[in-house]
Coordinates of C-alpha atoms in Angstrom, one line a residue:
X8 CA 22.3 23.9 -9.4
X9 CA 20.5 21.2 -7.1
X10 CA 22.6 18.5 -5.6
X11 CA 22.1 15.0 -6.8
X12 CA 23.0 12.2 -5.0
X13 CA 22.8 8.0 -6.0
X14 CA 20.9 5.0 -4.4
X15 CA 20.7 1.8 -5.1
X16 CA 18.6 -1.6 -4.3
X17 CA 17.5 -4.8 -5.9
X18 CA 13.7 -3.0 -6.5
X19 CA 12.8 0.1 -7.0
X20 CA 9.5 1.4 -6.7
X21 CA 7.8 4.8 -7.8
X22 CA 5.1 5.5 -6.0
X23 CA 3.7 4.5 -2.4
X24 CA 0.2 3.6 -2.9
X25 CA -1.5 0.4 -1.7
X26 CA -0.3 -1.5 -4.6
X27 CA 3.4 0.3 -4.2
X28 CA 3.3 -0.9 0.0
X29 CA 2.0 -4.4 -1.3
X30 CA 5.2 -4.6 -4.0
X31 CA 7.3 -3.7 -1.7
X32 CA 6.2 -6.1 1.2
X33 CA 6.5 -8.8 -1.4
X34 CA 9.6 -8.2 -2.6
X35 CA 11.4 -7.7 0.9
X36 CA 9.8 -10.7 1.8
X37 CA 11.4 -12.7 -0.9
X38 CA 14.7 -11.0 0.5
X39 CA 15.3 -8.2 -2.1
X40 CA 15.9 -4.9 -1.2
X41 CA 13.7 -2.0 -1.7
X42 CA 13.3 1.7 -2.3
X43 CA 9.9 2.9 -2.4
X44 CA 9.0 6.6 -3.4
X45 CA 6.3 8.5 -2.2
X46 CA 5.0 11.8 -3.2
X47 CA 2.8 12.6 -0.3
X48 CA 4.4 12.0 3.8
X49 CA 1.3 9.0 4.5
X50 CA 2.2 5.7 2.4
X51 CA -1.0 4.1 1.2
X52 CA -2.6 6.3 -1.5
X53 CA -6.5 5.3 -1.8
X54 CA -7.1 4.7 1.9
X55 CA -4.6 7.2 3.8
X56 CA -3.4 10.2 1.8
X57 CA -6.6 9.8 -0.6
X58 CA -9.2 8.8 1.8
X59 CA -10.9 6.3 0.1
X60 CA -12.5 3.4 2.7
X61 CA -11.8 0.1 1.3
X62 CA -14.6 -1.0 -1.8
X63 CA -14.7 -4.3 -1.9
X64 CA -17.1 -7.1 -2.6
X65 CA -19.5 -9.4 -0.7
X66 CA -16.8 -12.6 -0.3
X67 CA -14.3 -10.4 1.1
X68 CA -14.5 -11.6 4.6
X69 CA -13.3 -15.3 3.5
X70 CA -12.1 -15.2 -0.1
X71 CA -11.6 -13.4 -2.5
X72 CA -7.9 -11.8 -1.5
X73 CA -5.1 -11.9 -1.0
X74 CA -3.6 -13.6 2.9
X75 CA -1.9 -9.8 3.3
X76 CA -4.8 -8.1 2.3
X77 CA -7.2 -9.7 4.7
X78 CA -4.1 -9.5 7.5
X79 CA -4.7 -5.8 7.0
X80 CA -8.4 -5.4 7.6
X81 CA -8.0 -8.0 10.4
X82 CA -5.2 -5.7 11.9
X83 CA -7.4 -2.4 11.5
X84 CA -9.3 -4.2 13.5
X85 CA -7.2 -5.0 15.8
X86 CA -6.2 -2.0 16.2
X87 CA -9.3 -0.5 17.1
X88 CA -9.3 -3.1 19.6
X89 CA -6.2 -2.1 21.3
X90 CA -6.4 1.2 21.5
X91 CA -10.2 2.2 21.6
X92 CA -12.7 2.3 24.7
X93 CA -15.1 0.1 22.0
X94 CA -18.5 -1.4 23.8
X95 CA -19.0 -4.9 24.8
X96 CA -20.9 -5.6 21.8
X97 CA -18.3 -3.5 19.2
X98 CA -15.0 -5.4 20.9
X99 CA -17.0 -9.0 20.4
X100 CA -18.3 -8.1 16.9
X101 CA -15.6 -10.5 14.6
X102 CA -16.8 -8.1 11.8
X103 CA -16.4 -4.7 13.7
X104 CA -17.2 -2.4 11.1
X105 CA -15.2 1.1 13.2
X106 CA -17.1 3.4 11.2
X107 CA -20.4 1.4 10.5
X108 CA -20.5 3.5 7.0
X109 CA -22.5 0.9 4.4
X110 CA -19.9 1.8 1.6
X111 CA -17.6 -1.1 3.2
X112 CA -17.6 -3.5 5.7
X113 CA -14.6 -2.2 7.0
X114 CA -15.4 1.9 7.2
X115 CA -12.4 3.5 9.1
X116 CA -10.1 6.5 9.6
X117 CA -7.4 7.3 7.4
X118 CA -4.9 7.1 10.2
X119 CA -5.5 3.9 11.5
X120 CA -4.8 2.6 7.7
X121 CA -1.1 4.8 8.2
X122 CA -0.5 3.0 11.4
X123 CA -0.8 -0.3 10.3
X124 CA 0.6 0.2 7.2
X125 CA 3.6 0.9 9.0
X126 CA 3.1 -1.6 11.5
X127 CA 3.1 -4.7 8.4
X128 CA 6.3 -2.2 7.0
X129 CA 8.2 -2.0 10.4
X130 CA 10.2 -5.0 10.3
X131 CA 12.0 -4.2 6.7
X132 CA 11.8 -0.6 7.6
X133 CA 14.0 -0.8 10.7
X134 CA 16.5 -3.0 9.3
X135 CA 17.3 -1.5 6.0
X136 CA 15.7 -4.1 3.8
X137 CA 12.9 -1.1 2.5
X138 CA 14.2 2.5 1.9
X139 CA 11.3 4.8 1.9
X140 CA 11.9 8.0 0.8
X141 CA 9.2 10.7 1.0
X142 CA 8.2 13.7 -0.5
X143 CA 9.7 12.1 -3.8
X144 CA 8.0 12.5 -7.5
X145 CA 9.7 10.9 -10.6
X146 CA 11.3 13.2 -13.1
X147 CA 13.5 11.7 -15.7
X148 CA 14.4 7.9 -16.5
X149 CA 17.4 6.8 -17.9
X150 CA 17.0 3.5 -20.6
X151 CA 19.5 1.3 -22.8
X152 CA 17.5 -0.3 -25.3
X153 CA 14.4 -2.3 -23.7
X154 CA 16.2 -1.8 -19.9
X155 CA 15.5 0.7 -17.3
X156 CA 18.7 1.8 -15.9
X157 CA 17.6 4.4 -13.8
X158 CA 15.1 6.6 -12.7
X159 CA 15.5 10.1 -11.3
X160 CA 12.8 11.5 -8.4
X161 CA 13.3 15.0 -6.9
X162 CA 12.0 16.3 -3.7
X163 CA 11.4 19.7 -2.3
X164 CA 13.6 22.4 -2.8
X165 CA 14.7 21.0 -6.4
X166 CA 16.7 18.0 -4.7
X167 CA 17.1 15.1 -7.2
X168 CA 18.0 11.6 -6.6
X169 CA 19.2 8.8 -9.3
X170 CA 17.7 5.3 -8.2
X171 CA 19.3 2.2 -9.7
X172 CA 17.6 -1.1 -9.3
X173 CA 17.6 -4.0 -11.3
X174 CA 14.1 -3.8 -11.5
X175 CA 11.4 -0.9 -11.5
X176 CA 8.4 -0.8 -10.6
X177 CA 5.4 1.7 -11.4
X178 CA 2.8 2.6 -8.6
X179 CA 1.9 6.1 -9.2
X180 CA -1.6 7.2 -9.3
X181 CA -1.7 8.3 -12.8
X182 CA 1.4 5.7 -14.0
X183 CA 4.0 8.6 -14.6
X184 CA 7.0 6.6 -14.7
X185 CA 5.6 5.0 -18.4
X186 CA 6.7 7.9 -20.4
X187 CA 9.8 9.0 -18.4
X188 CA 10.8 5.7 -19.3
X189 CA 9.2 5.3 -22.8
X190 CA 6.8 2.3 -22.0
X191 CA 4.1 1.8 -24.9
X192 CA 1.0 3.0 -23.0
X193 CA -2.4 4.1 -23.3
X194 CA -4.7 6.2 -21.7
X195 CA -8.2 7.5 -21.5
X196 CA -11.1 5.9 -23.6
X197 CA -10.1 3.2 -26.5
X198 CA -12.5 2.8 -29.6
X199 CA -14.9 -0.1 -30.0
X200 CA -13.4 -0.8 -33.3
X201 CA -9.9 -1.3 -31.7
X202 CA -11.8 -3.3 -28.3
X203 CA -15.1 -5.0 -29.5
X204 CA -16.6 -3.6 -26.4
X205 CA -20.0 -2.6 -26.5
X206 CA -19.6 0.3 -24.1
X207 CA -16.5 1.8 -25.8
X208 CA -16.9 4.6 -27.7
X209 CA -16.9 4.9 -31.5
X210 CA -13.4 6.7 -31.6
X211 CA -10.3 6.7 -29.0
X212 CA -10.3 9.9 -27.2
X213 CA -6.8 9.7 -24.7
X214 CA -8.2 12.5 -23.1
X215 CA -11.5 11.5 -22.2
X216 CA -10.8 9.9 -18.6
X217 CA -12.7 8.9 -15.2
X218 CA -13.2 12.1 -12.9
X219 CA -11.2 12.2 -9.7
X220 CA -12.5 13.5 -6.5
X221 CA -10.7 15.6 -3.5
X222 CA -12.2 13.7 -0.9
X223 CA -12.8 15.8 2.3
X224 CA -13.9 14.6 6.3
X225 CA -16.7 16.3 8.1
X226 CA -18.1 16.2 11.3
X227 CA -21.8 17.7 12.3
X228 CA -22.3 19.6 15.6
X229 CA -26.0 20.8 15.7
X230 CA -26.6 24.3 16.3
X231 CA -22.9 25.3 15.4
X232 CA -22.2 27.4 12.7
X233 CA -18.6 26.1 10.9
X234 CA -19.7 28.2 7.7
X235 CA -16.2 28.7 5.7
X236 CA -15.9 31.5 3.3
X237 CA -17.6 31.3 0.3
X238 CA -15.7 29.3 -1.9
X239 CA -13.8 31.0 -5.4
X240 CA -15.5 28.6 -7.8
X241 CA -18.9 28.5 -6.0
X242 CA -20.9 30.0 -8.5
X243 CA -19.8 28.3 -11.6
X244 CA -20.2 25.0 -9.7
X245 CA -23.5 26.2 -8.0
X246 CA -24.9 26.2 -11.9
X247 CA -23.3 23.7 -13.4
X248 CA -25.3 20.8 -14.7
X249 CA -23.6 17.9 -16.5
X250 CA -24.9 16.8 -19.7
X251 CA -26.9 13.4 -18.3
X252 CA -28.8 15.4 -15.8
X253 CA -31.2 18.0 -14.9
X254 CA -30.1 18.9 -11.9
X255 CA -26.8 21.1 -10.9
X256 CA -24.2 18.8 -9.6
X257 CA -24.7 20.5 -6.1
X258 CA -28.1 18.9 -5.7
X259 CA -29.6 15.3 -4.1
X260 CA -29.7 13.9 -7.6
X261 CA -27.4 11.7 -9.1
X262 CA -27.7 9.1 -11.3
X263 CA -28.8 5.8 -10.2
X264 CA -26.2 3.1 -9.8
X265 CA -28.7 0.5 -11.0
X266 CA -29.4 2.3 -13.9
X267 CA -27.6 5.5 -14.4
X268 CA -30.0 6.5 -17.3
X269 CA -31.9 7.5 -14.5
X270 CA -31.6 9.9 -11.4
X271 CA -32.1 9.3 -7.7
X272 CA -32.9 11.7 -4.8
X273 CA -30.5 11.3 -1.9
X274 CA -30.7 13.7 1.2
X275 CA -28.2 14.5 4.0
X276 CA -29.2 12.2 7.0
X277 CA -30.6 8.6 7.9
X278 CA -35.0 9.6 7.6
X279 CA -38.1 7.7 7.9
X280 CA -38.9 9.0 4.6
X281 CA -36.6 6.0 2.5
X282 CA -34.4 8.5 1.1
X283 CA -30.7 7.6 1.0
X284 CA -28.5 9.1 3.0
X285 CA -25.3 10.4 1.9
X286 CA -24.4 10.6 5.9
X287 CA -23.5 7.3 6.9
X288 CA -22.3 6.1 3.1
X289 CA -18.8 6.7 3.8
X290 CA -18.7 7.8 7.7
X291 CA -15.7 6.2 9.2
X292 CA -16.2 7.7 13.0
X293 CA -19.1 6.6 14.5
X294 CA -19.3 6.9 19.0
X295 CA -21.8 4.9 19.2
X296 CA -19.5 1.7 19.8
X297 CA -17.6 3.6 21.9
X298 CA -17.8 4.0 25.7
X299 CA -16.0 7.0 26.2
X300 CA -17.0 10.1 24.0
X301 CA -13.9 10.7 22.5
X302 CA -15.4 13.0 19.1
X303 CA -17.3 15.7 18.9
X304 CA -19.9 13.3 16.8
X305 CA -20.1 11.0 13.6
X306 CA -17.7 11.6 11.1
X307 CA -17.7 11.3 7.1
X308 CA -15.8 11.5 4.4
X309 CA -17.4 13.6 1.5
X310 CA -16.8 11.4 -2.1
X311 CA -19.9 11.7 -3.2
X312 CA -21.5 12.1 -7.0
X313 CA -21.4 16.0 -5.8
X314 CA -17.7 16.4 -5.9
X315 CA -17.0 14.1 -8.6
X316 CA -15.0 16.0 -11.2
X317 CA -15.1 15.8 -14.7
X318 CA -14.5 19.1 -16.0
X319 CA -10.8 18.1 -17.2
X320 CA -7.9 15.2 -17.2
X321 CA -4.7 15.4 -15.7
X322 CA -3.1 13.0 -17.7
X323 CA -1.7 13.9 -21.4
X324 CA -2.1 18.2 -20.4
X325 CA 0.4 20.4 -20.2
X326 CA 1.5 21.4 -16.1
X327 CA -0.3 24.3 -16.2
X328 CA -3.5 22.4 -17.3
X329 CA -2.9 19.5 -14.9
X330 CA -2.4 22.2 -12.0
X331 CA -5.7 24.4 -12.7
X332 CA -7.9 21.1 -12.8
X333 CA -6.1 19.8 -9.0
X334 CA -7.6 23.2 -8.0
X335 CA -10.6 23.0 -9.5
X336 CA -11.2 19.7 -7.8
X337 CA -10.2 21.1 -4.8
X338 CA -12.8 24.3 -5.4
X339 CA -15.4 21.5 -6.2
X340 CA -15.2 20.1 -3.1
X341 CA -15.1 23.2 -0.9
X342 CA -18.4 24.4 -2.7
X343 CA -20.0 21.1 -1.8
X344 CA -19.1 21.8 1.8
X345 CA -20.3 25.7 1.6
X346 CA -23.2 24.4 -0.4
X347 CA -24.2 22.0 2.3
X348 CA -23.4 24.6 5.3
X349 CA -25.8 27.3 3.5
X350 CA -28.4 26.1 0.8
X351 CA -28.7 22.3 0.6
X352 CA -32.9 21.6 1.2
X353 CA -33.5 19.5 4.4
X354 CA -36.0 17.6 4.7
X355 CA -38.1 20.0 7.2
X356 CA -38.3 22.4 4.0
X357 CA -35.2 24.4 5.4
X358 CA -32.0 24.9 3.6
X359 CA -28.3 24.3 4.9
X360 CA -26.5 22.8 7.7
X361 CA -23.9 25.0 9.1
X362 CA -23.2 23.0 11.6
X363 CA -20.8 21.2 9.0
X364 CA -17.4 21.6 10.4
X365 CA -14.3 20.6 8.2
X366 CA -12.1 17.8 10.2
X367 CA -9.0 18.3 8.7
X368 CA -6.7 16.4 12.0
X369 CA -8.7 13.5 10.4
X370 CA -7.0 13.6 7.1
X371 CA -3.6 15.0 8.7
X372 CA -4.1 18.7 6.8
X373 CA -5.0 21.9 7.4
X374 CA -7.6 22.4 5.0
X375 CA -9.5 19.9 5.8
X376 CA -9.1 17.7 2.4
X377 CA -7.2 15.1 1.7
X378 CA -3.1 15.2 1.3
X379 CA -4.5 13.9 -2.5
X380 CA -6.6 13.6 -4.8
X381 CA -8.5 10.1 -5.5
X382 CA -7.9 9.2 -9.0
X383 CA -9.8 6.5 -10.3
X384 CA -7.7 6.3 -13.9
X385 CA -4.2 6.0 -14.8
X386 CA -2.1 5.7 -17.4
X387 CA -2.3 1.9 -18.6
X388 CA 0.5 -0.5 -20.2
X389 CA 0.6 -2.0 -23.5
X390 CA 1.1 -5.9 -21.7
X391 CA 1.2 -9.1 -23.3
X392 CA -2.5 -9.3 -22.9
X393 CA -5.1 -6.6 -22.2
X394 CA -8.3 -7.1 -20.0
X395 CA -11.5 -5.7 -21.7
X396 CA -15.7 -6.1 -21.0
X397 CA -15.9 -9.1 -22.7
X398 CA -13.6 -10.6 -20.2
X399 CA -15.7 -9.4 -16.9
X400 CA -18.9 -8.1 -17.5
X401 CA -21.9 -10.5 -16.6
X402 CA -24.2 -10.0 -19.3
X403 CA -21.2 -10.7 -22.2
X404 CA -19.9 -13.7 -20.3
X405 CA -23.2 -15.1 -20.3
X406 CA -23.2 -19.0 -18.5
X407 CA -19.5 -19.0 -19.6
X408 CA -19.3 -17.3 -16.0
X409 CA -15.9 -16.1 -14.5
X410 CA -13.3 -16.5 -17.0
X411 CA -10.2 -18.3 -16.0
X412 CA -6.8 -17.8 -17.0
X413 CA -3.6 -20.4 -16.7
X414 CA -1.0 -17.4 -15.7
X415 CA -3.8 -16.0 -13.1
X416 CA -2.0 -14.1 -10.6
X417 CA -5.1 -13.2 -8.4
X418 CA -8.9 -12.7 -8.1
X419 CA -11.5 -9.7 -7.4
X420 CA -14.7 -8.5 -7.9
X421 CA -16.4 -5.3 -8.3
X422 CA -18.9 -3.4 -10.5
X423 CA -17.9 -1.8 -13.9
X424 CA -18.3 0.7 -12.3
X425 CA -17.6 4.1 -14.4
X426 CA -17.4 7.5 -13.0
X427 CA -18.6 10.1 -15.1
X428 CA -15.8 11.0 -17.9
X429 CA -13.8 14.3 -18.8
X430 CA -15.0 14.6 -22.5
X431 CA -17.9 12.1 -23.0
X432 CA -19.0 12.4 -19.6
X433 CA -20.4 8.6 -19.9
X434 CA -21.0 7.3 -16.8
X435 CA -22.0 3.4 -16.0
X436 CA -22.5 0.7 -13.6
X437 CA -22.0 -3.0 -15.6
X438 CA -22.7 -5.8 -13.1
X439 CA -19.9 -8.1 -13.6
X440 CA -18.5 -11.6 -12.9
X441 CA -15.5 -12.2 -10.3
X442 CA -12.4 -12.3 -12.1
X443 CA -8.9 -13.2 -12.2
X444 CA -6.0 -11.1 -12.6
X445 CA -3.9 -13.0 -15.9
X446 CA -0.1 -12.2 -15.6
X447 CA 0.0 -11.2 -19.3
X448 CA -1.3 -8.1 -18.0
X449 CA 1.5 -7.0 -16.2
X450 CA 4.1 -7.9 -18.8
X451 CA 5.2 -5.3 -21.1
X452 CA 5.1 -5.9 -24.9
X453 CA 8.5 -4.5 -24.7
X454 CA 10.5 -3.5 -21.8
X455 CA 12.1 -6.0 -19.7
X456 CA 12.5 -4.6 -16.7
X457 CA 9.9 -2.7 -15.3
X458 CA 6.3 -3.4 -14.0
X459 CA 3.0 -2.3 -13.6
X460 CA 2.1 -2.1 -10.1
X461 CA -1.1 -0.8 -9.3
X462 CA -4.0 0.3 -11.8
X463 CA -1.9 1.0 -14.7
X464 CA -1.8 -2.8 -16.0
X465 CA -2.8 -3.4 -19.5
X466 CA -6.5 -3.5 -19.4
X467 CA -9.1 -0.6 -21.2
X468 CA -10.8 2.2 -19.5
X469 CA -14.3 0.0 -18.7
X470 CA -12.0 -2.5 -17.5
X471 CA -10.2 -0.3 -14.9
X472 CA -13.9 0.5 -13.5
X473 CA -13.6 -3.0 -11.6
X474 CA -9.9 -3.5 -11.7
X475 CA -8.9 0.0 -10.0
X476 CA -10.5 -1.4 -6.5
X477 CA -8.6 -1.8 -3.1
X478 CA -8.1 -5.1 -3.1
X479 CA -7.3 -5.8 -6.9
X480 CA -5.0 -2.8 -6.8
X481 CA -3.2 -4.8 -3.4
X482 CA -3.1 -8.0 -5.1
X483 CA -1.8 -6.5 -8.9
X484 CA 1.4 -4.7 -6.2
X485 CA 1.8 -8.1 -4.2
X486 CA 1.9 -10.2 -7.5
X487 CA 4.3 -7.4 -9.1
X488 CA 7.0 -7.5 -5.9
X489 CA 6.7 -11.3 -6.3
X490 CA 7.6 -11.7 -10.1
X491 CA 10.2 -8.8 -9.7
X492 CA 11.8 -10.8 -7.0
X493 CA 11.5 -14.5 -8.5
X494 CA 13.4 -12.8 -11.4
X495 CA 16.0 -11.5 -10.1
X496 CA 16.9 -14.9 -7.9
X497 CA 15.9 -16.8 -11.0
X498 CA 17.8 -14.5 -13.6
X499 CA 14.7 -14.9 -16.0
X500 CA 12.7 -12.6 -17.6
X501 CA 8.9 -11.8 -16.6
X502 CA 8.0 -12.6 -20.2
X503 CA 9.9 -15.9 -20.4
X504 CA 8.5 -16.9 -16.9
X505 CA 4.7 -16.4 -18.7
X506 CA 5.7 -18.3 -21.7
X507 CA 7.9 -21.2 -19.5
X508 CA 5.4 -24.2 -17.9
X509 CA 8.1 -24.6 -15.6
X510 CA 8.5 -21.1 -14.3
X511 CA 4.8 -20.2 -14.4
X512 CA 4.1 -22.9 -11.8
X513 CA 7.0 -22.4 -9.8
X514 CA 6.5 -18.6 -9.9
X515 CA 2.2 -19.5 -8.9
X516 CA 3.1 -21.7 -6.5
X517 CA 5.5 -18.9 -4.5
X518 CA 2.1 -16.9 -4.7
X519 CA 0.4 -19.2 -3.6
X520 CA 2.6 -19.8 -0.8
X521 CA 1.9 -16.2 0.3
X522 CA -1.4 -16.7 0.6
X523 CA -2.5 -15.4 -3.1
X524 CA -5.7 -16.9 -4.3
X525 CA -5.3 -17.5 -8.1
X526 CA -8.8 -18.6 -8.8
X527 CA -12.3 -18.6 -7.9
X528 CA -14.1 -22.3 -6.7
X529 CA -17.5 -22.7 -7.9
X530 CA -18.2 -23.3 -4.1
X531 CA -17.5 -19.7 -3.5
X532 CA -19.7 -18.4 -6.4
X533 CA -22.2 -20.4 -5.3
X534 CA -22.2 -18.7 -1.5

């Protein structure tokens, strides 16, 4: 039988994604002490182990964050600074954008995100304050009533571990500590009658959930030939054409982002011709700011509409289930690589480029592919108030603008932006006001003692399509480590400190102290 041992801290913390290292940061900040979890050995989830360069929105420069979050893009860039041979004009540029991919102002490897992760993370690190233990997937919770009183993770080899905290908080990708620990959740696609949004669909389907995407780096070396074996799946995926196309889903047509009741032609590299270039949409290596040539050329990372995948969920499915669609992912991904090496059309009328070379020492695998997958949908809470269209989308908010709410505990903005779905495969991009983040939203309607602490709040599916982003899901963890600890030193509940004038400002005011910005100025929507 596997051994079991005990630990215990003031926090504890499933799950070691950006909003699980922002929870954590917060919390050992405000003095607690921490264990965080991590299933993969990078901390970080969408921008290290996931490889996801940062989405974010046109403010994010100034406003629009939180103080920690903008420390860590100002640190990437430091850090690029430090340690690379940049040009006179790259070193100078305040904006340094490493990678100069137009996905994000701040495109940039995977292991500079790990490095300074770890640099912000060092000083609670090295003196005990935050426990990080790796390698670690929840497996069983223990409850009395509405408490959490424990949560079990095991680790290779069978090895389990009973964490005891006063609080808990949940920062998995696909929020799998709900149901260990019997949290009223939902997931997948609600029902307009149960919503009132427009874009919902007519009857809830817990199933029907945004696609994920195994992210993989490339580099291009003309006239090579990095042709990997022809991939298991590459025929099914080679024909397959999803229901709002024409097209197979290994082709340069995807919908369009203004309008994704239509299709637009993309291509491979930057052309005279106006076509967009997948290329440089997420390349996070790019030489030319360097004077020294330390890479073989350019490199990207492939999460594109060609490796989106939608053909199951891997929430609410048995293990078996769950395991065959990671695969199939993974097989998705590989055929868009072998499918670009041999038979994607160039613009010169040939077909491939088999100069395509997998970069796995980018992503820290073997493979080539990301330690993870990027899921863009998780489980969600049952909170005290949930977050729907009506409450972001720009057309339904009319000249009401941004709403506001009193228990804000943040701000964002980003799209509705809907990836296409495992059922209905409905697929949308909703332009939408800047929001705030409203504290009701983290709050259980029944448990006391456990949190939601990246993009599992209580909001609905269309919702998440805004709300899953970089920087919201930094500021929902930052926001979470700050309530668990303001609890704990002021013996309250997170419910009574929503409902208590008192607490609520005291509690805001500790955010704001941290640098959290809890609302947007009209000056700033006017910029």
């Amino acid at each position: 039988m596997a051994s079991q041992q005990e630990k215990r801290s003031d926090v504890v913390i499933i799950g070691g994604g950006l909003g699980g290292v922002a929870a954590a940061l917060a919390a050992a900040k405000a003095g607690q002490r921490v264990i965080v979890t991590e299933e993969t050995d990078w901390l970080g989830g969408q921008l290290t182990s996931q490889a996801v360069p940062p989405d974010e929105h046109r403010w994010i420069e100034q406003s629009g964050s939180t103080a920690s979050y903008r420390e860590f893009r100002s640190r990437v860039r430091d850090y690029y600074r430090r340690n690379y041979p940049l040009t006179e004009a790259a070193n100078s540029n305040p904006i340094l954008n490493p990678g100069n991919g137009w996905v994000s102002r701040l495109a940039h490897e995977p292991k500079v995100a790990l490095a300074v992760l770890q640099e912000m993370l060092a000083p609670y690190v090295n003196t005990g304050r935050i426990e990080v233990l790796y390698h670690m997937v929840p497996v069983a919770a223990d409850t009395e009533g509405d408490l959490v009183t424990g949560v079990t993770v095991q680790g290779p080899g069978g090895a389990r571990i009973k964490l005891r905290g006063t609080y808990y908080l949940d920062a998995t990708e696909c929020g799998d500590l709900l149901p260990l620990a019997g949290v009223e959740h939902v997931s997948g696609a609600e029902s307009r009658s149960e919503t009132g949004e427009p874009h919902a669909l007519e009857e809830a389907d817990p199933l029907d959930m945004q696609s994920i995407t195994h992210v993989a780096a490339v580099d291009y070396i003309p006239g090579g030939d990095y042709t990997i074996p022809r991939p298991r799946d590459y025929d099914y995926w080679r024909g397959y054409v999803p229901s709002f196309s024409k097209y197979p889903i290994l082709s340069w047509f995807a919908s369009d982002a203004d309008d994704t009741t239509k299709l637009k032609q993309f291509t491979m590299f930057p052309n005279e011709q106006g076509i967009v270039s997948l290329w440089d949409y997420r390349r996070i290596v790019d030489p030319a700011i360097w004077t020294e040539p330390l890479n073989d050329g350019e490199v990207t990372l492939l999460n594109w509409a060609l490796n989106d995948y939608y053909a199951g969920p891997l929430i609410g499915v048995p293990p078996e289930e769950r395991e065959r669609h990671l695969e199939g992912a993974r097989q998705l991904t590989l055929s868009l690589v072998y499918w670009l090496q041999t038979e994607a059309p160039r613009l010169d009328g040939g077909q491939g480029y088999p100069g395509v070379r997998l970069r796995g020492d980018v992503l820290g695998t073997e493979d080539g592919l990301a330690k993870a997958p990027y899921i863009r949908e998780s489980r969600r809470i049952r909170g005290l108030y949930t977050v729907a269209e009506q409450d972001v989308s720009k057309e339904l908010r009319g000249a009401a603008g941004p709403r506001r709410y009193e228990d804000s505990v943040g701000v964002g903005s980003y799209h509705l932006d809907l990836h296409p779905t495992t059922v209905s495969q409905r697929t949308f991009y909703i332009p939408n006001h800047p929001y705030e983040i409203p504290l009701g939203a983290l709050i259980p309607v029944r448990v006391k003692n456990l949190l939601p602490a990246c993009k599992n709040i209580s909001m609905t599916q269309i919702a998440n399509g805004c709300y899953r982003l970089h920087p919201t899901e930094w500021n929902i963890g930052e926001a979470a480590g700050t309530l668990a600890a303001y609890a704990i030193r002021q013996q309250v509940e997170p419910a009574a400190v929503r409902e208590s004038a008192a607490h609520l400002q005291a509690y805001q005011e500790q955010l704001m102290a941290l640098g959290v910005q809890l609302h947007w100025t009209e000056e700033e929507l006017e910029a």
